[in-house]
């Protein structure tokens, strides 16, 4: 009798465990596969992972996701889950190590002076490689990234590359040197998501280099450059509450439209938000994809 009860307990426990796994598996599992890959650019081996959702069609779009300063290849980034829903590939490249031994994108920080690494060139080469190897679209490749990865998004948008079609920096900055010395060769779609209380990448900028990264512009000024460059004529503003309700941070969505080339600019102002992806307050991956999908050919 005890044996029957014990077996019954095990069966019931197994059933409960199966149910829990079914309910919560999407939180840590993905339906597709990650492929590790690398190519050599300018004498450096550039490592990256490629995420391919199940059922990915031929000629699918690609989204690059760049880590912040010191970050590695983060497979559990918000765009991977979004890729499962919308069927695009995700490329997660690893930055080279700088003089401090940290993985870093070369964006001209104060302490990167003299570091001769062309990351725009490397990312474009990686994009062409994965497009060919995995049968992805040559026309629909996009880039997002957080913090240092966000700065890399701005540098890519300001360059003469023709691989990436839109960028969405998260907590990203425009360094003053970029603003003074570079001119965007053409209108370009840009989306920025940024917290107003970000103490690493200050919303109000840091033109005196108090933080040690180098002088950089206030976020509204940096975004305003693209509004002017794209010749946007209208602003649509929408305030939405946080996914956490009163416990979170509301988001003011500034959407600048009316560009004759169709290159809109979106600024998501996370009121009171800090230095992060802001997934507690909005579905960042979904919002970024909503922006990118406007530019799919």
mmCIF file with all atom_site columns, N, CA and C in Angstrom, residues 196-263:
data_model
loop_
_atom_site.group_PDB
_atom_site.id
_atom_site.type_symbol
_atom_site.label_atom_id
_atom_site.label_alt_id
_atom_site.label_comp_id
_atom_site.label_asym_id
_atom_site.label_entity_id
_atom_site.label_seq_id
_atom_site.pdbx_PDB_ins_code
_atom_site.Cartn_x
_atom_site.Cartn_y
_atom_site.Cartn_z
_atom_site.occupancy
_atom_site.B_iso_or_equiv
_atom_site.pdbx_formal_charge
_atom_site.auth_seq_id
_atom_site.auth_comp_id
_atom_site.auth_asym_id
_atom_site.auth_atom_id
_atom_site.pdbx_PDB_model_num
ATOM 1   N N  . UNK A 1 196 ? 16.158 58.569 -18.338 1.00 0.00 ? 196 UNK A N  1
ATOM 2   C CA . UNK A 1 196 ? 16.521 59.940 -17.963 1.00 0.00 ? 196 UNK A CA 1
ATOM 3   C C  . UNK A 1 196 ? 17.394 59.998 -16.719 1.00 0.00 ? 196 UNK A C  1
ATOM 4   N N  . UNK A 1 197 ? 17.439 58.919 -15.941 1.00 0.00 ? 197 UNK A N  1
ATOM 5   C CA . UNK A 1 197 ? 18.292 58.873 -14.759 1.00 0.00 ? 197 UNK A CA 1
ATOM 6   C C  . UNK A 1 197 ? 19.452 57.902 -14.948 1.00 0.00 ? 197 UNK A C  1
ATOM 7   N N  . UNK A 1 198 ? 19.870 57.725 -16.171 1.00 0.00 ? 198 UNK A N  1
ATOM 8   C CA . UNK A 1 198 ? 21.022 56.877 -16.485 1.00 0.00 ? 198 UNK A CA 1
ATOM 9   C C  . UNK A 1 198 ? 22.275 57.575 -15.964 1.00 0.00 ? 198 UNK A C  1
ATOM 10  N N  . UNK A 1 199 ? 22.957 56.963 -15.003 1.00 0.00 ? 199 UNK A N  1
ATOM 11  C CA . UNK A 1 199 ? 24.140 57.572 -14.404 1.00 0.00 ? 199 UNK A CA 1
ATOM 12  C C  . UNK A 1 199 ? 25.432 57.122 -15.065 1.00 0.00 ? 199 UNK A C  1
ATOM 13  N N  . UNK A 1 200 ? 25.342 56.272 -16.066 1.00 0.00 ? 200 UNK A N  1
ATOM 14  C CA . UNK A 1 200 ? 26.521 55.861 -16.827 1.00 0.00 ? 200 UNK A CA 1
ATOM 15  C C  . UNK A 1 200 ? 26.578 56.628 -18.145 1.00 0.00 ? 200 UNK A C  1
ATOM 16  N N  . UNK A 1 201 ? 25.471 56.619 -18.857 1.00 0.00 ? 201 UNK A N  1
ATOM 17  C CA . UNK A 1 201 ? 25.339 57.366 -20.116 1.00 0.00 ? 201 UNK A CA 1
ATOM 18  C C  . UNK A 1 201 ? 24.303 58.458 -19.871 1.00 0.00 ? 201 UNK A C  1
ATOM 19  N N  . UNK A 1 202 ? 24.764 59.589 -19.394 1.00 0.00 ? 202 UNK A N  1
ATOM 20  C CA . UNK A 1 202 ? 23.865 60.632 -18.895 1.00 0.00 ? 202 UNK A CA 1
ATOM 21  C C  . UNK A 1 202 ? 22.949 61.183 -19.988 1.00 0.00 ? 202 UNK A C  1
ATOM 22  N N  . UNK A 1 203 ? 21.661 61.257 -19.655 1.00 0.00 ? 203 UNK A N  1
ATOM 23  C CA . UNK A 1 203 ? 20.671 61.846 -20.556 1.00 0.00 ? 203 UNK A CA 1
ATOM 24  C C  . UNK A 1 203 ? 21.065 63.282 -20.914 1.00 0.00 ? 203 UNK A C  1
ATOM 25  N N  . UNK A 1 204 ? 21.640 63.997 -19.960 1.00 0.00 ? 204 UNK A N  1
ATOM 26  C CA . UNK A 1 204 ? 22.000 65.403 -20.155 1.00 0.00 ? 204 UNK A CA 1
ATOM 27  C C  . UNK A 1 204 ? 23.388 65.584 -20.760 1.00 0.00 ? 204 UNK A C  1
ATOM 28  N N  . UNK A 1 205 ? 24.058 64.472 -21.095 1.00 0.00 ? 205 UNK A N  1
ATOM 29  C CA . UNK A 1 205 ? 25.364 64.557 -21.716 1.00 0.00 ? 205 UNK A CA 1
ATOM 30  C C  . UNK A 1 205 ? 26.487 64.766 -20.715 1.00 0.00 ? 205 UNK A C  1
ATOM 31  N N  . UNK A 1 206 ? 27.700 64.800 -21.231 1.00 0.00 ? 206 UNK A N  1
ATOM 32  C CA . UNK A 1 206 ? 28.894 65.009 -20.407 1.00 0.00 ? 206 UNK A CA 1
ATOM 33  C C  . UNK A 1 206 ? 29.960 65.665 -21.280 1.00 0.00 ? 206 UNK A C  1
ATOM 34  N N  . UNK A 1 207 ? 29.804 66.947 -21.533 1.00 0.00 ? 207 UNK A N  1
ATOM 35  C CA . UNK A 1 207 ? 30.720 67.665 -22.413 1.00 0.00 ? 207 UNK A CA 1
ATOM 36  C C  . UNK A 1 207 ? 32.041 68.007 -21.742 1.00 0.00 ? 207 UNK A C  1
ATOM 37  N N  . UNK A 1 208 ? 32.143 67.806 -20.423 1.00 0.00 ? 208 UNK A N  1
ATOM 38  C CA . UNK A 1 208 ? 33.399 68.069 -19.709 1.00 0.00 ? 208 UNK A CA 1
ATOM 39  C C  . UNK A 1 208 ? 34.170 66.789 -19.410 1.00 0.00 ? 208 UNK A C  1
ATOM 40  N N  . UNK A 1 209 ? 33.654 65.639 -19.854 1.00 0.00 ? 209 UNK A N  1
ATOM 41  C CA . UNK A 1 209 ? 34.286 64.341 -19.628 1.00 0.00 ? 209 UNK A CA 1
ATOM 42  C C  . UNK A 1 209 ? 34.454 64.038 -18.138 1.00 0.00 ? 209 UNK A C  1
ATOM 43  N N  . UNK A 1 210 ? 33.452 64.370 -17.360 1.00 0.00 ? 210 UNK A N  1
ATOM 44  C CA . UNK A 1 210 ? 33.504 64.060 -15.928 1.00 0.00 ? 210 UNK A CA 1
ATOM 45  C C  . UNK A 1 210 ? 33.477 62.558 -15.685 1.00 0.00 ? 210 UNK A C  1
ATOM 46  N N  . UNK A 1 211 ? 32.852 61.802 -16.579 1.00 0.00 ? 211 UNK A N  1
ATOM 47  C CA . UNK A 1 211 ? 32.739 60.357 -16.394 1.00 0.00 ? 211 UNK A CA 1
ATOM 48  C C  . UNK A 1 211 ? 33.927 59.570 -16.898 1.00 0.00 ? 211 UNK A C  1
ATOM 49  N N  . UNK A 1 212 ? 34.816 60.201 -17.651 1.00 0.00 ? 212 UNK A N  1
ATOM 50  C CA . UNK A 1 212 ? 36.024 59.531 -18.115 1.00 0.00 ? 212 UNK A CA 1
ATOM 51  C C  . UNK A 1 212 ? 35.895 58.810 -19.446 1.00 0.00 ? 212 UNK A C  1
ATOM 52  N N  . UNK A 1 213 ? 34.705 58.802 -20.029 1.00 0.00 ? 213 UNK A N  1
ATOM 53  C CA . UNK A 1 213 ? 34.525 58.126 -21.314 1.00 0.00 ? 213 UNK A CA 1
ATOM 54  C C  . UNK A 1 213 ? 34.953 59.014 -22.474 1.00 0.00 ? 213 UNK A C  1
ATOM 55  N N  . UNK A 1 214 ? 34.954 60.305 -22.223 1.00 0.00 ? 214 UNK A N  1
ATOM 56  C CA . UNK A 1 214 ? 35.152 61.291 -23.278 1.00 0.00 ? 214 UNK A CA 1
ATOM 57  C C  . UNK A 1 214 ? 33.911 62.164 -23.353 1.00 0.00 ? 214 UNK A C  1
ATOM 58  N N  . UNK A 1 215 ? 34.042 63.320 -23.957 1.00 0.00 ? 215 UNK A N  1
ATOM 59  C CA . UNK A 1 215 ? 32.905 64.230 -24.056 1.00 0.00 ? 215 UNK A CA 1
ATOM 60  C C  . UNK A 1 215 ? 31.836 63.648 -24.977 1.00 0.00 ? 215 UNK A C  1
ATOM 61  N N  . UNK A 1 216 ? 30.560 63.788 -24.544 1.00 0.00 ? 216 UNK A N  1
ATOM 62  C CA . UNK A 1 216 ? 29.464 63.323 -25.391 1.00 0.00 ? 216 UNK A CA 1
ATOM 63  C C  . UNK A 1 216 ? 28.255 64.232 -25.238 1.00 0.00 ? 216 UNK A C  1
ATOM 64  N N  . UNK A 1 217 ? 27.380 64.172 -26.240 1.00 0.00 ? 217 UNK A N  1
ATOM 65  C CA . UNK A 1 217 ? 26.248 65.089 -26.332 1.00 0.00 ? 217 UNK A CA 1
ATOM 66  C C  . UNK A 1 217 ? 25.087 64.671 -25.435 1.00 0.00 ? 217 UNK A C  1
ATOM 67  N N  . UNK A 1 218 ? 24.238 65.623 -25.043 1.00 0.00 ? 218 UNK A N  1
ATOM 68  C CA . UNK A 1 218 ? 22.966 65.255 -24.422 1.00 0.00 ? 218 UNK A CA 1
ATOM 69  C C  . UNK A 1 218 ? 22.146 64.419 -25.401 1.00 0.00 ? 218 UNK A C  1
ATOM 70  N N  . UNK A 1 219 ? 21.391 63.468 -24.882 1.00 0.00 ? 219 UNK A N  1
ATOM 71  C CA . UNK A 1 219 ? 20.632 62.568 -25.754 1.00 0.00 ? 219 UNK A CA 1
ATOM 72  C C  . UNK A 1 219 ? 19.671 63.323 -26.671 1.00 0.00 ? 219 UNK A C  1
ATOM 73  N N  . UNK A 1 220 ? 18.884 64.296 -26.174 1.00 0.00 ? 220 UNK A N  1
ATOM 74  C CA . UNK A 1 220 ? 17.973 65.001 -27.089 1.00 0.00 ? 220 UNK A CA 1
ATOM 75  C C  . UNK A 1 220 ? 18.709 65.731 -28.206 1.00 0.00 ? 220 UNK A C  1
ATOM 76  N N  . UNK A 1 221 ? 19.903 66.248 -27.933 1.00 0.00 ? 221 UNK A N  1
ATOM 77  C CA . UNK A 1 221 ? 20.679 66.935 -28.971 1.00 0.00 ? 221 UNK A CA 1
ATOM 78  C C  . UNK A 1 221 ? 21.169 65.928 -30.011 1.00 0.00 ? 221 UNK A C  1
ATOM 79  N N  . UNK A 1 222 ? 21.668 64.781 -29.538 1.00 0.00 ? 222 UNK A N  1
ATOM 80  C CA . UNK A 1 222 ? 22.162 63.745 -30.446 1.00 0.00 ? 222 UNK A CA 1
ATOM 81  C C  . UNK A 1 222 ? 21.046 63.237 -31.355 1.00 0.00 ? 222 UNK A C  1
ATOM 82  N N  . UNK A 1 223 ? 19.875 63.014 -30.777 1.00 0.00 ? 223 UNK A N  1
ATOM 83  C CA . UNK A 1 223 ? 18.731 62.560 -31.579 1.00 0.00 ? 223 UNK A CA 1
ATOM 84  C C  . UNK A 1 223 ? 18.270 63.668 -32.521 1.00 0.00 ? 223 UNK A C  1
ATOM 85  N N  . UNK A 1 224 ? 18.356 64.908 -32.043 1.00 0.00 ? 224 UNK A N  1
ATOM 86  C CA . UNK A 1 224 ? 17.961 66.041 -32.876 1.00 0.00 ? 224 UNK A CA 1
ATOM 87  C C  . UNK A 1 224 ? 18.783 66.165 -34.142 1.00 0.00 ? 224 UNK A C  1
ATOM 88  N N  . UNK A 1 225 ? 20.039 65.723 -34.087 1.00 0.00 ? 225 UNK A N  1
ATOM 89  C CA . UNK A 1 225 ? 20.872 65.733 -35.288 1.00 0.00 ? 225 UNK A CA 1
ATOM 90  C C  . UNK A 1 225 ? 20.216 64.899 -36.385 1.00 0.00 ? 225 UNK A C  1
ATOM 91  N N  . UNK A 1 226 ? 19.706 63.720 -36.011 1.00 0.00 ? 226 UNK A N  1
ATOM 92  C CA . UNK A 1 226 ? 19.109 62.829 -37.010 1.00 0.00 ? 226 UNK A CA 1
ATOM 93  C C  . UNK A 1 226 ? 17.745 63.336 -37.465 1.00 0.00 ? 226 UNK A C  1
ATOM 94  N N  . UNK A 1 227 ? 17.023 64.007 -36.568 1.00 0.00 ? 227 UNK A N  1
ATOM 95  C CA . UNK A 1 227 ? 15.752 64.613 -36.968 1.00 0.00 ? 227 UNK A CA 1
ATOM 96  C C  . UNK A 1 227 ? 15.996 65.641 -38.069 1.00 0.00 ? 227 UNK A C  1
ATOM 97  N N  . UNK A 1 228 ? 17.043 66.441 -37.880 1.00 0.00 ? 228 UNK A N  1
ATOM 98  C CA . UNK A 1 228 ? 17.372 67.460 -38.880 1.00 0.00 ? 228 UNK A CA 1
ATOM 99  C C  . UNK A 1 228 ? 17.947 66.827 -40.146 1.00 0.00 ? 228 UNK A C  1
ATOM 100 N N  . UNK A 1 229 ? 18.852 65.850 -39.976 1.00 0.00 ? 229 UNK A N  1
ATOM 101 C CA . UNK A 1 229 ? 19.483 65.226 -41.142 1.00 0.00 ? 229 UNK A CA 1
ATOM 102 C C  . UNK A 1 229 ? 18.456 64.520 -42.027 1.00 0.00 ? 229 UNK A C  1
ATOM 103 N N  . UNK A 1 230 ? 17.463 63.901 -41.386 1.00 0.00 ? 230 UNK A N  1
ATOM 104 C CA . UNK A 1 230 ? 16.428 63.176 -42.127 1.00 0.00 ? 230 UNK A CA 1
ATOM 105 C C  . UNK A 1 230 ? 15.299 64.092 -42.600 1.00 0.00 ? 230 UNK A C  1
ATOM 106 N N  . UNK A 1 231 ? 15.365 65.347 -42.169 1.00 0.00 ? 231 UNK A N  1
ATOM 107 C CA . UNK A 1 231 ? 14.354 66.341 -42.531 1.00 0.00 ? 231 UNK A CA 1
ATOM 108 C C  . UNK A 1 231 ? 12.956 65.927 -42.093 1.00 0.00 ? 231 UNK A C  1
ATOM 109 N N  . UNK A 1 232 ? 12.882 65.431 -40.880 1.00 0.00 ? 232 UNK A N  1
ATOM 110 C CA . UNK A 1 232 ? 11.570 65.107 -40.300 1.00 0.00 ? 232 UNK A CA 1
ATOM 111 C C  . UNK A 1 232 ? 10.844 66.406 -39.970 1.00 0.00 ? 232 UNK A C  1
ATOM 112 N N  . UNK A 1 233 ? 9.555  66.427 -40.152 1.00 0.00 ? 233 UNK A N  1
ATOM 113 C CA . UNK A 1 233 ? 8.789  67.669 -39.963 1.00 0.00 ? 233 UNK A CA 1
ATOM 114 C C  . UNK A 1 233 ? 7.715  67.565 -38.886 1.00 0.00 ? 233 UNK A C  1
ATOM 115 N N  . UNK A 1 234 ? 7.442  66.352 -38.399 1.00 0.00 ? 234 UNK A N  1
ATOM 116 C CA . UNK A 1 234 ? 6.375  66.191 -37.418 1.00 0.00 ? 234 UNK A CA 1
ATOM 117 C C  . UNK A 1 234 ? 6.872  65.383 -36.214 1.00 0.00 ? 234 UNK A C  1
ATOM 118 N N  . UNK A 1 235 ? 6.310  65.697 -35.060 1.00 0.00 ? 235 UNK A N  1
ATOM 119 C CA . UNK A 1 235 ? 6.596  64.909 -33.864 1.00 0.00 ? 235 UNK A CA 1
ATOM 120 C C  . UNK A 1 235 ? 5.285  64.366 -33.293 1.00 0.00 ? 235 UNK A C  1
ATOM 121 N N  . UNK A 1 236 ? 5.251  63.060 -33.092 1.00 0.00 ? 236 UNK A N  1
ATOM 122 C CA . UNK A 1 236 ? 4.117  62.420 -32.437 1.00 0.00 ? 236 UNK A CA 1
ATOM 123 C C  . UNK A 1 236 ? 4.587  61.944 -31.058 1.00 0.00 ? 236 UNK A C  1
ATOM 124 N N  . UNK A 1 237 ? 3.864  62.290 -30.017 1.00 0.00 ? 237 UNK A N  1
ATOM 125 C CA . UNK A 1 237 ? 4.271  61.945 -28.657 1.00 0.00 ? 237 UNK A CA 1
ATOM 126 C C  . UNK A 1 237 ? 3.195  61.106 -27.993 1.00 0.00 ? 237 UNK A C  1
ATOM 127 N N  . UNK A 1 238 ? 3.628  60.012 -27.394 1.00 0.00 ? 238 UNK A N  1
ATOM 128 C CA . UNK A 1 238 ? 2.711  59.118 -26.683 1.00 0.00 ? 238 UNK A CA 1
ATOM 129 C C  . UNK A 1 238 ? 3.358  58.694 -25.371 1.00 0.00 ? 238 UNK A C  1
ATOM 130 N N  . UNK A 1 239 ? 2.618  58.797 -24.284 1.00 0.00 ? 239 UNK A N  1
ATOM 131 C CA . UNK A 1 239 ? 3.107  58.374 -22.979 1.00 0.00 ? 239 UNK A CA 1
ATOM 132 C C  . UNK A 1 239 ? 2.416  57.065 -22.594 1.00 0.00 ? 239 UNK A C  1
ATOM 133 N N  . UNK A 1 240 ? 3.208  56.052 -22.267 1.00 0.00 ? 240 UNK A N  1
ATOM 134 C CA . UNK A 1 240 ? 2.645  54.760 -21.870 1.00 0.00 ? 240 UNK A CA 1
ATOM 135 C C  . UNK A 1 240 ? 3.170  54.389 -20.497 1.00 0.00 ? 240 UNK A C  1
ATOM 136 N N  . UNK A 1 241 ? 2.361  53.687 -19.746 1.00 0.00 ? 241 UNK A N  1
ATOM 137 C CA . UNK A 1 241 ? 2.777  53.256 -18.411 1.00 0.00 ? 241 UNK A CA 1
ATOM 138 C C  . UNK A 1 241 ? 3.701  52.047 -18.504 1.00 0.00 ? 241 UNK A C  1
ATOM 139 N N  . UNK A 1 242 ? 4.499  51.876 -17.494 1.00 0.00 ? 242 UNK A N  1
ATOM 140 C CA . UNK A 1 242 ? 5.430  50.757 -17.427 1.00 0.00 ? 242 UNK A CA 1
ATOM 141 C C  . UNK A 1 242 ? 4.685  49.429 -17.366 1.00 0.00 ? 242 UNK A C  1
ATOM 142 N N  . UNK A 1 243 ? 5.338  48.364 -17.832 1.00 0.00 ? 243 UNK A N  1
ATOM 143 C CA . UNK A 1 243 ? 4.777  47.029 -17.687 1.00 0.00 ? 243 UNK A CA 1
ATOM 144 C C  . UNK A 1 243 ? 4.607  46.660 -16.221 1.00 0.00 ? 243 UNK A C  1
ATOM 145 N N  . UNK A 1 244 ? 5.333  47.343 -15.342 1.00 0.00 ? 244 UNK A N  1
ATOM 146 C CA . UNK A 1 244 ? 5.224  47.099 -13.902 1.00 0.00 ? 244 UNK A CA 1
ATOM 147 C C  . UNK A 1 244 ? 4.205  48.016 -13.231 1.00 0.00 ? 244 UNK A C  1
ATOM 148 N N  . UNK A 1 245 ? 3.527  48.815 -14.025 1.00 0.00 ? 245 UNK A N  1
ATOM 149 C CA . UNK A 1 245 ? 2.566  49.741 -13.451 1.00 0.00 ? 245 UNK A CA 1
ATOM 150 C C  . UNK A 1 245 ? 3.256  50.858 -12.696 1.00 0.00 ? 245 UNK A C  1
ATOM 151 N N  . UNK A 1 246 ? 2.690  51.241 -11.572 1.00 0.00 ? 246 UNK A N  1
ATOM 152 C CA . UNK A 1 246 ? 3.218  52.348 -10.780 1.00 0.00 ? 246 UNK A CA 1
ATOM 153 C C  . UNK A 1 246 ? 4.607  52.056 -10.222 1.00 0.00 ? 246 UNK A C  1
ATOM 154 N N  . UNK A 1 247 ? 4.980  50.784 -10.142 1.00 0.00 ? 247 UNK A N  1
ATOM 155 C CA . UNK A 1 247 ? 6.290  50.418 -9.602  1.00 0.00 ? 247 UNK A CA 1
ATOM 156 C C  . UNK A 1 247 ? 7.417  50.628 -10.604 1.00 0.00 ? 247 UNK A C  1
ATOM 157 N N  . UNK A 1 248 ? 7.070  50.852 -11.866 1.00 0.00 ? 248 UNK A N  1
ATOM 158 C CA . UNK A 1 248 ? 8.088  50.999 -12.908 1.00 0.00 ? 248 UNK A CA 1
ATOM 159 C C  . UNK A 1 248 ? 8.244  52.425 -13.372 1.00 0.00 ? 248 UNK A C  1
ATOM 160 N N  . UNK A 1 249 ? 8.733  52.574 -14.601 1.00 0.00 ? 249 UNK A N  1
ATOM 161 C CA . UNK A 1 249 ? 8.998  53.885 -15.168 1.00 0.00 ? 249 UNK A CA 1
ATOM 162 C C  . UNK A 1 249 ? 8.162  54.086 -16.426 1.00 0.00 ? 249 UNK A C  1
ATOM 163 N N  . UNK A 1 250 ? 7.387  55.149 -16.499 1.00 0.00 ? 250 UNK A N  1
ATOM 164 C CA . UNK A 1 250 ? 6.627  55.417 -17.720 1.00 0.00 ? 250 UNK A CA 1
ATOM 165 C C  . UNK A 1 250 ? 7.571  55.748 -18.873 1.00 0.00 ? 250 UNK A C  1
ATOM 166 N N  . UNK A 1 251 ? 7.097  55.555 -20.070 1.00 0.00 ? 251 UNK A N  1
ATOM 167 C CA . UNK A 1 251 ? 7.909  55.780 -21.266 1.00 0.00 ? 251 UNK A CA 1
ATOM 168 C C  . UNK A 1 251 ? 7.197  56.795 -22.157 1.00 0.00 ? 251 UNK A C  1
ATOM 169 N N  . UNK A 1 252 ? 7.920  57.827 -22.521 1.00 0.00 ? 252 UNK A N  1
ATOM 170 C CA . UNK A 1 252 ? 7.401  58.818 -23.467 1.00 0.00 ? 252 UNK A CA 1
ATOM 171 C C  . UNK A 1 252 ? 7.994  58.490 -24.833 1.00 0.00 ? 252 UNK A C  1
ATOM 172 N N  . UNK A 1 253 ? 7.136  58.140 -25.775 1.00 0.00 ? 253 UNK A N  1
ATOM 173 C CA . UNK A 1 253 ? 7.579  57.776 -27.111 1.00 0.00 ? 253 UNK A CA 1
ATOM 174 C C  . UNK A 1 253 ? 7.510  59.006 -28.019 1.00 0.00 ? 253 UNK A C  1
ATOM 175 N N  . UNK A 1 254 ? 8.677  59.502 -28.402 1.00 0.00 ? 254 UNK A N  1
ATOM 176 C CA . UNK A 1 254 ? 8.762  60.614 -29.349 1.00 0.00 ? 254 UNK A CA 1
ATOM 177 C C  . UNK A 1 254 ? 9.040  60.017 -30.725 1.00 0.00 ? 254 UNK A C  1
ATOM 178 N N  . UNK A 1 255 ? 8.133  60.240 -31.658 1.00 0.00 ? 255 UNK A N  1
ATOM 179 C CA . UNK A 1 255 ? 8.319  59.725 -33.009 1.00 0.00 ? 255 UNK A CA 1
ATOM 180 C C  . UNK A 1 255 ? 8.331  60.895 -33.985 1.00 0.00 ? 255 UNK A C  1
ATOM 181 N N  . UNK A 1 256 ? 9.472  61.051 -34.660 1.00 0.00 ? 256 UNK A N  1
ATOM 182 C CA . UNK A 1 256 ? 9.663  62.144 -35.605 1.00 0.00 ? 256 UNK A CA 1
ATOM 183 C C  . UNK A 1 256 ? 9.466  61.597 -37.017 1.00 0.00 ? 256 UNK A C  1
ATOM 184 N N  . UNK A 1 257 ? 8.503  62.153 -37.720 1.00 0.00 ? 257 UNK A N  1
ATOM 185 C CA . UNK A 1 257 ? 8.090  61.626 -39.015 1.00 0.00 ? 257 UNK A CA 1
ATOM 186 C C  . UNK A 1 257 ? 8.105  62.735 -40.067 1.00 0.00 ? 257 UNK A C  1
ATOM 187 N N  . UNK A 1 258 ? 7.633  62.403 -41.246 1.00 0.00 ? 258 UNK A N  1
ATOM 188 C CA . UNK A 1 258 ? 7.535  63.387 -42.321 1.00 0.00 ? 258 UNK A CA 1
ATOM 189 C C  . UNK A 1 258 ? 8.788  63.504 -43.158 1.00 0.00 ? 258 UNK A C  1
ATOM 190 N N  . UNK A 1 259 ? 9.772  62.630 -42.942 1.00 0.00 ? 259 UNK A N  1
ATOM 191 C CA . UNK A 1 259 ? 10.987 62.667 -43.757 1.00 0.00 ? 259 UNK A CA 1
ATOM 192 C C  . UNK A 1 259 ? 10.652 62.348 -45.206 1.00 0.00 ? 259 UNK A C  1
ATOM 193 N N  . UNK A 1 260 ? 11.151 63.121 -46.167 1.00 0.00 ? 260 UNK A N  1
ATOM 194 C CA . UNK A 1 260 ? 10.869 62.819 -47.580 1.00 0.00 ? 260 UNK A CA 1
ATOM 195 C C  . UNK A 1 260 ? 11.448 61.480 -48.027 1.00 0.00 ? 260 UNK A C  1
ATOM 196 N N  . UNK A 1 261 ? 12.437 60.967 -47.292 1.00 0.00 ? 261 UNK A N  1
ATOM 197 C CA . UNK A 1 261 ? 13.024 59.664 -47.620 1.00 0.00 ? 261 UNK A CA 1
ATOM 198 C C  . UNK A 1 261 ? 12.403 58.535 -46.798 1.00 0.00 ? 261 UNK A C  1
ATOM 199 N N  . UNK A 1 262 ? 11.479 58.873 -45.908 1.00 0.00 ? 262 UNK A N  1
ATOM 200 C CA . UNK A 1 262 ? 10.852 57.860 -45.064 1.00 0.00 ? 262 UNK A CA 1
ATOM 201 C C  . UNK A 1 262 ? 11.693 57.439 -43.888 1.00 0.00 ? 262 UNK A C  1
ATOM 202 N N  . UNK A 1 263 ? 12.802 58.141 -43.634 1.00 0.00 ? 263 UNK A N  1
ATOM 203 C CA . UNK A 1 263 ? 13.705 57.792 -42.527 1.00 0.00 ? 263 UNK A CA 1
ATOM 204 C C  . UNK A 1 263 ? 13.248 58.482 -41.247 1.00 0.00 ? 263 UNK A C  1
#
